[in-house]
Tab-separated table of C-alpha atoms in Angstrom:
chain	number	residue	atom	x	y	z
A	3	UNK	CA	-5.491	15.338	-27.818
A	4	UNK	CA	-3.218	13.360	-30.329
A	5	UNK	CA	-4.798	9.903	-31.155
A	6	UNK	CA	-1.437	7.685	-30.279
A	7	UNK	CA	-1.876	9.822	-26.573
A	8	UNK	CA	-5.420	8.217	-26.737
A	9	UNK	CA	-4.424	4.697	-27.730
A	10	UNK	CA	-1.322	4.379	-25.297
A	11	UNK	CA	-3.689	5.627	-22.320
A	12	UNK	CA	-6.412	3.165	-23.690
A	13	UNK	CA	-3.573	0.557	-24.025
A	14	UNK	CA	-2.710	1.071	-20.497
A	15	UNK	CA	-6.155	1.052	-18.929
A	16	UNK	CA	-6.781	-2.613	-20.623
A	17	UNK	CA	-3.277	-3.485	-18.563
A	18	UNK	CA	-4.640	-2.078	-15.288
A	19	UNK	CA	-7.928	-4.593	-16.200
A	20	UNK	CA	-5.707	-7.248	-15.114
A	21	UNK	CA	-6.096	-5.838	-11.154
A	22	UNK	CA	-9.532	-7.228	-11.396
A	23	UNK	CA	-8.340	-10.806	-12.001
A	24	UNK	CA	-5.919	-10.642	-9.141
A	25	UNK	CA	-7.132	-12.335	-6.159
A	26	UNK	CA	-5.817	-11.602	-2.697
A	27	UNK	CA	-5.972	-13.701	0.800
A	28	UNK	CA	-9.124	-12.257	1.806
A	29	UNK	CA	-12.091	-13.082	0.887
A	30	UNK	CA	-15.600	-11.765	0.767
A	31	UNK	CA	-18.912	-11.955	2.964
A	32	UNK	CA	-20.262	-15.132	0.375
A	33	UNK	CA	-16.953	-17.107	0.787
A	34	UNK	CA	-15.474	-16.015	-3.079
A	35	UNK	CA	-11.931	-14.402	-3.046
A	36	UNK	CA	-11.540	-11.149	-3.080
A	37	UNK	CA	-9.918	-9.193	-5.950
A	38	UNK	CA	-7.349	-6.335	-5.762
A	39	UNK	CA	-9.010	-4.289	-7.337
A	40	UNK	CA	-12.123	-4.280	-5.380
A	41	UNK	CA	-9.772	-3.930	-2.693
A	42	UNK	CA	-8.742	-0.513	-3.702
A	43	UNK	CA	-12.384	0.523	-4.313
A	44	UNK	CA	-13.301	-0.496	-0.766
A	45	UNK	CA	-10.384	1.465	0.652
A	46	UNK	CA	-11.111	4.719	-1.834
A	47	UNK	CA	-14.942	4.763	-0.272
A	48	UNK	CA	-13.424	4.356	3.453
A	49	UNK	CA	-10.957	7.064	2.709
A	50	UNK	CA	-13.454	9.527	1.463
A	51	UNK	CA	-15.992	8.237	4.542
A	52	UNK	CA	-13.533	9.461	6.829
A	53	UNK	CA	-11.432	12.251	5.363
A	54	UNK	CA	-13.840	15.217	7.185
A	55	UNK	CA	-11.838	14.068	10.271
A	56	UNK	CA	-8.910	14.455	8.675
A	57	UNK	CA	-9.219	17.889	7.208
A	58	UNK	CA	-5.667	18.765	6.865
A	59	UNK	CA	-5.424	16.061	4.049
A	60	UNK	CA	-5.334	16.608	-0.013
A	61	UNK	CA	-8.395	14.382	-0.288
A	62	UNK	CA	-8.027	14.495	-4.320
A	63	UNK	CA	-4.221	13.042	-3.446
A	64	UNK	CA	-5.333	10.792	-1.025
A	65	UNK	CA	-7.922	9.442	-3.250
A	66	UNK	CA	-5.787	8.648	-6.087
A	67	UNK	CA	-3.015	7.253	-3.720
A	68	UNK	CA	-5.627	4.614	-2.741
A	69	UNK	CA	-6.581	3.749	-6.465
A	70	UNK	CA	-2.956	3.722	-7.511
A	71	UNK	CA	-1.155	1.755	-4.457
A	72	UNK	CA	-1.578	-1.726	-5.649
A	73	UNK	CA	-1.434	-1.032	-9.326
A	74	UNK	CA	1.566	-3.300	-10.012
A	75	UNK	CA	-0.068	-6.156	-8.589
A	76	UNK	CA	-1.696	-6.401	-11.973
A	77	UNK	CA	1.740	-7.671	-13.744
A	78	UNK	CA	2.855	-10.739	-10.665
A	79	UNK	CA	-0.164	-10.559	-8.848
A	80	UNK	CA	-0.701	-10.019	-4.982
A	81	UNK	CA	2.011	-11.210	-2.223
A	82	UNK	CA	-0.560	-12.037	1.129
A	83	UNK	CA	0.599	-9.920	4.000
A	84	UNK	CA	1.401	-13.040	5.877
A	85	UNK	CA	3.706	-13.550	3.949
A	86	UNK	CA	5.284	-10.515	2.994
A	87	UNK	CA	8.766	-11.572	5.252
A	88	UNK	CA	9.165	-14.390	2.506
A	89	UNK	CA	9.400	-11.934	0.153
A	90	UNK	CA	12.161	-9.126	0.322
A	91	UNK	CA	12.223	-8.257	-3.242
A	92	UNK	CA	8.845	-7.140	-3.090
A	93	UNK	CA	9.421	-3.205	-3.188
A	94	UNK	CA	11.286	-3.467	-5.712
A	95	UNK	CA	9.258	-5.973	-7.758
A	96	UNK	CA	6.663	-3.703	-7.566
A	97	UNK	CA	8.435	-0.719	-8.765
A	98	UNK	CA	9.629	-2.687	-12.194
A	99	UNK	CA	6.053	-3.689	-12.579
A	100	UNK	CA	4.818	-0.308	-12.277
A	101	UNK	CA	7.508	1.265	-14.549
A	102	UNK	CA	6.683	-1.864	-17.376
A	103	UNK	CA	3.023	-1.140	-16.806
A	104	UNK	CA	2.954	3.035	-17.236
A	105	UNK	CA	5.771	2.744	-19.789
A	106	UNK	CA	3.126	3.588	-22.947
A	107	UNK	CA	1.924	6.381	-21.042
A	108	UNK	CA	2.487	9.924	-21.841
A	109	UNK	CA	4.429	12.178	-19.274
A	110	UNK	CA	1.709	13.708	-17.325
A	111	UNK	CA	-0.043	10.453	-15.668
A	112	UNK	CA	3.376	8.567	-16.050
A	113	UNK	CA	5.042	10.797	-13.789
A	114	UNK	CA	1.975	11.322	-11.310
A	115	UNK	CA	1.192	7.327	-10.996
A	116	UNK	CA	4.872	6.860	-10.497
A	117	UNK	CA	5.603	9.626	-8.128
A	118	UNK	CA	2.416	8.713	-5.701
A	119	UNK	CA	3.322	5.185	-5.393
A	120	UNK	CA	6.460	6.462	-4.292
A	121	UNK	CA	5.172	8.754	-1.869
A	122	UNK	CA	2.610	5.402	-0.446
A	123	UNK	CA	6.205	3.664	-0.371
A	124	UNK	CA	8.008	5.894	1.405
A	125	UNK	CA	5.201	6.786	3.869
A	126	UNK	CA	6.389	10.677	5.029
A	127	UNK	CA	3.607	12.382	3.765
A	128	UNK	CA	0.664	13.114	5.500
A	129	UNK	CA	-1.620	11.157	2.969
A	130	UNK	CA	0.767	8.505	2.256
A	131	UNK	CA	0.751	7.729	6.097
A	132	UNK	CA	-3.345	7.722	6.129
A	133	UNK	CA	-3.684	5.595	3.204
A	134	UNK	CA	-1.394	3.341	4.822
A	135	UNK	CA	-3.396	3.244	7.716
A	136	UNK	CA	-6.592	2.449	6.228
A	137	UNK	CA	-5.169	0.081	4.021
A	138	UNK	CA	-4.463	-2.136	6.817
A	139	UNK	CA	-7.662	-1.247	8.531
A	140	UNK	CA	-9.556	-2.346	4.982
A	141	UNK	CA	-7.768	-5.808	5.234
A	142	UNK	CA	-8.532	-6.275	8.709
A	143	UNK	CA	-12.413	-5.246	7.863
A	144	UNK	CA	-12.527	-7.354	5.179
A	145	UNK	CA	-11.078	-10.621	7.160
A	146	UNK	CA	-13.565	-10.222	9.805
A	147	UNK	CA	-16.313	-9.870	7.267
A	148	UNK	CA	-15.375	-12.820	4.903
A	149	UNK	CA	-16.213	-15.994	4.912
A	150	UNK	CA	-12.531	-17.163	5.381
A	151	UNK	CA	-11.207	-21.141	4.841
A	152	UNK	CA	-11.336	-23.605	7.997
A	153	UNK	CA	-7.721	-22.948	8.215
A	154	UNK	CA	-7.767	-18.585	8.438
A	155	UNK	CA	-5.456	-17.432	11.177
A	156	UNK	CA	-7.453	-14.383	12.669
A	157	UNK	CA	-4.844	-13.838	14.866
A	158	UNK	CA	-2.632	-12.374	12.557
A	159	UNK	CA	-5.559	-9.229	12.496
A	160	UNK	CA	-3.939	-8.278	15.726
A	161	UNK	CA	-0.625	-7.177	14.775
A	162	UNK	CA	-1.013	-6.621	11.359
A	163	UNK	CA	-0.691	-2.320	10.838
A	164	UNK	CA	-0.284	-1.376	13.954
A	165	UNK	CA	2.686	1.320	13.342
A	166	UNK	CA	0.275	2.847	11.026
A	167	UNK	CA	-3.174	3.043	12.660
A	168	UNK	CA	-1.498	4.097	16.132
A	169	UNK	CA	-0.926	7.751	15.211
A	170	UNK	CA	-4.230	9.319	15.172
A	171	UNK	CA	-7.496	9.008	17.814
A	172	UNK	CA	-9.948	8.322	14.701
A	173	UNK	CA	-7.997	5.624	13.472
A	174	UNK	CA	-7.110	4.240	16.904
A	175	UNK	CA	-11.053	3.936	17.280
A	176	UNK	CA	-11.528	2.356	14.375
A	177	UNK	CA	-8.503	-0.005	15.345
A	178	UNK	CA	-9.951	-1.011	18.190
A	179	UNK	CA	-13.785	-1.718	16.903
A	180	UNK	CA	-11.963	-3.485	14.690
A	181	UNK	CA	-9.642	-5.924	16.959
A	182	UNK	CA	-12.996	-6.200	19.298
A	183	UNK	CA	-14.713	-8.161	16.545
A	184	UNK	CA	-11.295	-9.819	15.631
A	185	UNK	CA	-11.191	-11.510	18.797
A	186	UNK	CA	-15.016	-12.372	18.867
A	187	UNK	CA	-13.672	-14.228	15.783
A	188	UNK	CA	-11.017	-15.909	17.476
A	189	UNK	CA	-12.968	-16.504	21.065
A	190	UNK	CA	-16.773	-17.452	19.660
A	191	UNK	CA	-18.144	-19.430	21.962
A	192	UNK	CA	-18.625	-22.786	21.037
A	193	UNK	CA	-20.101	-25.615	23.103
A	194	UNK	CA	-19.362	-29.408	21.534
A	195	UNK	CA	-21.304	-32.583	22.465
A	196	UNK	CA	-22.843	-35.649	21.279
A	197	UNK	CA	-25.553	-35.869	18.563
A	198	UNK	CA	-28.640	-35.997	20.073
A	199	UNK	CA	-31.759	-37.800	18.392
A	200	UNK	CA	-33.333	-34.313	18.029
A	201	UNK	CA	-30.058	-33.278	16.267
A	202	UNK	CA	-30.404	-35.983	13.092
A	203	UNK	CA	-32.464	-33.380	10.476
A	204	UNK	CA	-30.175	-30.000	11.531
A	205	UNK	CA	-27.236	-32.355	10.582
A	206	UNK	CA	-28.550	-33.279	7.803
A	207	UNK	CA	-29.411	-29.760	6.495
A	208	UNK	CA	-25.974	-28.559	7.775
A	209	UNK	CA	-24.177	-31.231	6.488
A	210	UNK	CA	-25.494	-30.615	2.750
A	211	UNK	CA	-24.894	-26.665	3.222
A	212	UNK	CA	-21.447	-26.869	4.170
A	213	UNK	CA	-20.191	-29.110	1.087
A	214	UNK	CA	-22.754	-26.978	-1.088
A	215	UNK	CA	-20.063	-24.860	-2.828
A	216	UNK	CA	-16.832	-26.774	-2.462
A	217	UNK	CA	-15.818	-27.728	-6.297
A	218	UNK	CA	-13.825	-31.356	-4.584
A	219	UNK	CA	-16.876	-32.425	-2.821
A	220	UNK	CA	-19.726	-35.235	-4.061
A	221	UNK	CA	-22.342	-33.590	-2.182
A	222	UNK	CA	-23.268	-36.608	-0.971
A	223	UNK	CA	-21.856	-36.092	2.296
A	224	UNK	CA	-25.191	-35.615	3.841
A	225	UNK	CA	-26.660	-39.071	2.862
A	226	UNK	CA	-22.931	-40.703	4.168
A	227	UNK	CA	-23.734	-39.360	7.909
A	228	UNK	CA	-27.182	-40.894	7.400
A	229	UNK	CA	-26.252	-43.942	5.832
A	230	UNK	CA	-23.495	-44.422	8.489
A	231	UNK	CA	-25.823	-43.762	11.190
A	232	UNK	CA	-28.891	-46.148	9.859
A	233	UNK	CA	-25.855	-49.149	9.729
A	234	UNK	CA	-24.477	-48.755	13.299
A	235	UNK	CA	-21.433	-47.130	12.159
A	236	UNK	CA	-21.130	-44.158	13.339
A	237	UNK	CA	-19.109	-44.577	16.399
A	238	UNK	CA	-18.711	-41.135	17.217
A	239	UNK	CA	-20.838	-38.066	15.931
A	240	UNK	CA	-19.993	-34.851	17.513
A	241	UNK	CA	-21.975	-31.462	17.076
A	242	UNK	CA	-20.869	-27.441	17.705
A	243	UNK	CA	-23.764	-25.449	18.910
A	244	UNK	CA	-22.897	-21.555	19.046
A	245	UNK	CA	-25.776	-19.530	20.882
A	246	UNK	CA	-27.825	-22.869	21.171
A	247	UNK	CA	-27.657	-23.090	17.000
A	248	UNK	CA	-26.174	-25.978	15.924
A	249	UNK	CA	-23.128	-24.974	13.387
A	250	UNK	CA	-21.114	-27.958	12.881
A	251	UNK	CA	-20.559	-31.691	12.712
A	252	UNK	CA	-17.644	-34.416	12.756
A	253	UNK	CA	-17.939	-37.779	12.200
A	254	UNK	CA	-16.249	-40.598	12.936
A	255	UNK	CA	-16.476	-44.321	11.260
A	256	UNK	CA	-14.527	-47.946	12.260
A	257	UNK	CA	-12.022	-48.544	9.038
A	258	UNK	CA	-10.788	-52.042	7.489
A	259	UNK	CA	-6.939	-52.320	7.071
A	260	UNK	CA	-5.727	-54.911	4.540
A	261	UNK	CA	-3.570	-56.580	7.834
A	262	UNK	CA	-5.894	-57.049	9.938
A	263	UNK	CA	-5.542	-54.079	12.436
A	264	UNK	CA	-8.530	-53.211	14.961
A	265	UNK	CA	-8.940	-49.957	15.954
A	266	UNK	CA	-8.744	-47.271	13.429
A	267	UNK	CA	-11.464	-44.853	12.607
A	268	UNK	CA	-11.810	-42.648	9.790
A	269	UNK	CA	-12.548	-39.009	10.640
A	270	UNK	CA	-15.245	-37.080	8.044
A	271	UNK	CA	-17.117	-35.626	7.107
A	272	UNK	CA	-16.924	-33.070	9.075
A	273	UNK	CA	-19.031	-29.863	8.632
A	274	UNK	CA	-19.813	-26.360	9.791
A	275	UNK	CA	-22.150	-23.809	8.733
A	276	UNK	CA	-20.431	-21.540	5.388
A	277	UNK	CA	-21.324	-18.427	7.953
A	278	UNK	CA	-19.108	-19.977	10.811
A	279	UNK	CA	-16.562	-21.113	8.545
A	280	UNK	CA	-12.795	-19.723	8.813
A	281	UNK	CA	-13.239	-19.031	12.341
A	282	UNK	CA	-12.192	-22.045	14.527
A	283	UNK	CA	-15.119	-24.136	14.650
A	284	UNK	CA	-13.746	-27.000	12.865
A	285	UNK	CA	-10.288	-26.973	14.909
A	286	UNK	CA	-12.504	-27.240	17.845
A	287	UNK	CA	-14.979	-30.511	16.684
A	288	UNK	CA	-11.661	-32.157	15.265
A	289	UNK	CA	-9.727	-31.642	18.532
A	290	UNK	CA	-12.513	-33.108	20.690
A	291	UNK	CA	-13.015	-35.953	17.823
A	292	UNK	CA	-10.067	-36.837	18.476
A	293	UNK	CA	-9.857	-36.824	22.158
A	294	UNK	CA	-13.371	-38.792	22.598
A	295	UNK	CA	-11.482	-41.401	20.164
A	296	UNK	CA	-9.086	-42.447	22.376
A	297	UNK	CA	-11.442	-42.646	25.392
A	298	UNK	CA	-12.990	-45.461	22.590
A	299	UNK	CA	-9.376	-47.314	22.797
A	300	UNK	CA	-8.974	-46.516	19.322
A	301	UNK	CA	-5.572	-47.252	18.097
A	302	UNK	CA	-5.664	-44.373	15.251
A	303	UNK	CA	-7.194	-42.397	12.834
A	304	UNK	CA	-7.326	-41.800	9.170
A	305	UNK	CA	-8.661	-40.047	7.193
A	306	UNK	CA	-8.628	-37.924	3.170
A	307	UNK	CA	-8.224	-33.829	3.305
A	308	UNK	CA	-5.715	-31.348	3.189
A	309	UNK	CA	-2.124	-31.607	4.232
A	310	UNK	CA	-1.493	-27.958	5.235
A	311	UNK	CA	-4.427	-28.150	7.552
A	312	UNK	CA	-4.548	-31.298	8.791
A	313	UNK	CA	-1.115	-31.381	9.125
A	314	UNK	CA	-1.300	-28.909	12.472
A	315	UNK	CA	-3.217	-31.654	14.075
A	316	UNK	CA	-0.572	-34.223	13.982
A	317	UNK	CA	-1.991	-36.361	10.648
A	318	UNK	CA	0.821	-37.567	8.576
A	319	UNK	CA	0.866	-39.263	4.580
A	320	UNK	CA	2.779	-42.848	5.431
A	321	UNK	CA	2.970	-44.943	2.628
A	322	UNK	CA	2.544	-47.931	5.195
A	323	UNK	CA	-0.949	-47.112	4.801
A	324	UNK	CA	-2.800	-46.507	1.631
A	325	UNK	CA	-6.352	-45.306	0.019
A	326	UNK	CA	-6.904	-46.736	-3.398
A	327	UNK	CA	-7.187	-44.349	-6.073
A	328	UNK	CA	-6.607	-41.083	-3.715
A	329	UNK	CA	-2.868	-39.254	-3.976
A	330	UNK	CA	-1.097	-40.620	-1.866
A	331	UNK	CA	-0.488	-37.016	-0.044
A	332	UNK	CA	-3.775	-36.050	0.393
A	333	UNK	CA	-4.139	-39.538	2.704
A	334	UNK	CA	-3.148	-38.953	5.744
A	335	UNK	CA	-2.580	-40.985	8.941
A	336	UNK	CA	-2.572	-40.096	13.334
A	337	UNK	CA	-1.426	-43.253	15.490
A	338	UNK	CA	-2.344	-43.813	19.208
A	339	UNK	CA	0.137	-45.664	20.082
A	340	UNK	CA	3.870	-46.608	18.501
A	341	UNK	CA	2.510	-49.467	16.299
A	342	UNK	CA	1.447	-48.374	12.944
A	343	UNK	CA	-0.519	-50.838	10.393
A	344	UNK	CA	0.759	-52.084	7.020
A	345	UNK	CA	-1.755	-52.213	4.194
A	346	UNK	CA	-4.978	-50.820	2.471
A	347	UNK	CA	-7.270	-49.317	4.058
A	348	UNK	CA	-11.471	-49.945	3.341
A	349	UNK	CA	-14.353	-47.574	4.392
A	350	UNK	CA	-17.683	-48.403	5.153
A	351	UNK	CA	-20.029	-49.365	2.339
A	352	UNK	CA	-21.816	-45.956	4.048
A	353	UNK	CA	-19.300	-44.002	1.929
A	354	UNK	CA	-21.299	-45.053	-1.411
A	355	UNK	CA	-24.338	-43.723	-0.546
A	356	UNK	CA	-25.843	-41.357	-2.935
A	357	UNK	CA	-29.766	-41.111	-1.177
């Protein structure tokens, strides 16, 4: 072999390195994203698990179809698949990237990368269709099995594929296996009450595991319950129990406002378990925080998180009302009634606690 044949296919496999810095949606059974390229290795093992029930396939083909079919996410990255209808161009996006990125090779693994992505594209073969199939099938597997963010719609699981893993019994097994445990996801049983006094030491522990790996958190959040407790204000402290475990937490504190308003909580922390994460639990403790609330007369609620997530429970940034030293975004306001206060707003001293 010629050495510039060498170099250029040397030159192209430290281009194809980039796959394992792309990170997709999902993410992975200890809560870190998932890469595409450990994507493709996933769905190369699941092909070759399964390919003696489909024995009319070119398992060598099918094999490098699945190592090959996201290649050109390693030039603009991945597109989610939930958002894929945002994104038209993608096909042929891809195709450039591909065609930039196998450009220094030779003719012989230029033309065969090229030519089997086509064939996934396209989707008439017999292996293009399975790897299509079980590419969905990985996703799926892998969303059930991560540890998702509070926010992960499992829902989409159900519809996601479905043209593809319809068309053979093995993979319409697998399918449904698969959409069982997505709707376990969606439809865990969770039962929500008060704290109890026997309660105070799992909320503690919980409370400290939950914030454990988030990068924006003081990890102090476990001492703030406490603290809020141990000064009478914690006027409303809700737990999740799934299978008589107790998985999460919200709590809920009286706030000062600058004019004088009574009323207004602030909602947080609020915690769950990093194993019950991504799967509803914290939808459920905020939608019953709030709804105990307002059996308290409270006139509102405030609080510092998210906008995307906290959005979908009516909270609002209103520069009526502000947090010192916080964007003003991230602050975030839900009125009980029409009246909304004018002025900064003060936590409990509770909030400083560090023991």
């Amino acid at each position: 072999m010629e050495l510039d044949v060498i170099q250029n296919r040397l030159a192209f496999l430290k281009e194809a390195e980039k796959l394992k810095n792309v990170m997709r949606f999902s993410h992975t059974s200890n809560g870190r994203q998932e890469s595409t390229a450990e994507h493709s290795w996933r769905l190369c093992v699941m092909a070759m698990i399964f390919a003696d029930q489909f024995e009319q396939i070119d398992l060598e083909k099918t094999l490098k179809m699945c190592l090959i079919h996201d290649l050109a996410e390693a030039i603009h990255g991945d597109i989610p698949a939930i958002m894929k209808d945002q994104f038209p161009a993608k096909h042929e996006q891809e195709k450039q990237d591909l065609d930039q990125l196998t450009e220094c090779l030779d003719e012989h693994p230029k033309n065969l990368i090229r030519s089997l992505w086509q064939e996934y594209e396209d989707a008439e073969t017999p292996e293009a269709r399975l790897v299509k199939a079980l590419d969905k099938l990985e996703t799926i597997l892998q969303h059930n099995q991560g540890i998702n963010p509070a926010h992960f719609d499992y829902a989409f699981n159900l519809g996601y594929g479905k043209k593809y893993t319809q068309s053979n019994p093995v993979l319409k097994h697998i399918r449904a296996i698969l959409d069982q445990e997505t709707q376990e996801k969606i439809k865990m049983n969770i039962q929500i009450r008060d704290e109890k006094l026997a309660d105070i030491p799992s909320i503690f522990n919980l409370t400290q595991q939950a914030f454990a790996g988030l990068e924006h958190s003081s990890h102090t959040e476990q001492f703030i319950v406490n603290a809020l407790r141990n000064s009478g204000q914690l006027s409303l402290s809700l737990v999740a129990l799934s299978n008589n475990r107790l998985i999460g937490h919200i709590a809920f504190s009286p706030v000062q406002i600058s004019d004088g308003s009574k009323g207004w909580y602030g909602l947080g922390p609020v915690s769950v378990l990093p194993e019950y994460q991504g799967q509803g639990v914290g939808t459920q403790l905020i939608h019953a925080g709030l709804e105990a609330l307002k059996d308290l007369d409270a006139l509102g609620c405030v609080l510092l998180g998210d906008p995307a997530y906290y959005g979908k429970f009516g909270f609002k940034a209103n520069t009526s009302v502000v947090l010192s030293g916080v964007p003003a975004e991230y602050f975030q306001i839900l009125p009980f009634t029409a009246r909304i206060p004018k002025g900064e707003v003060f936590y409990a001293d509770a909030f400083n606690a560090t023991a």
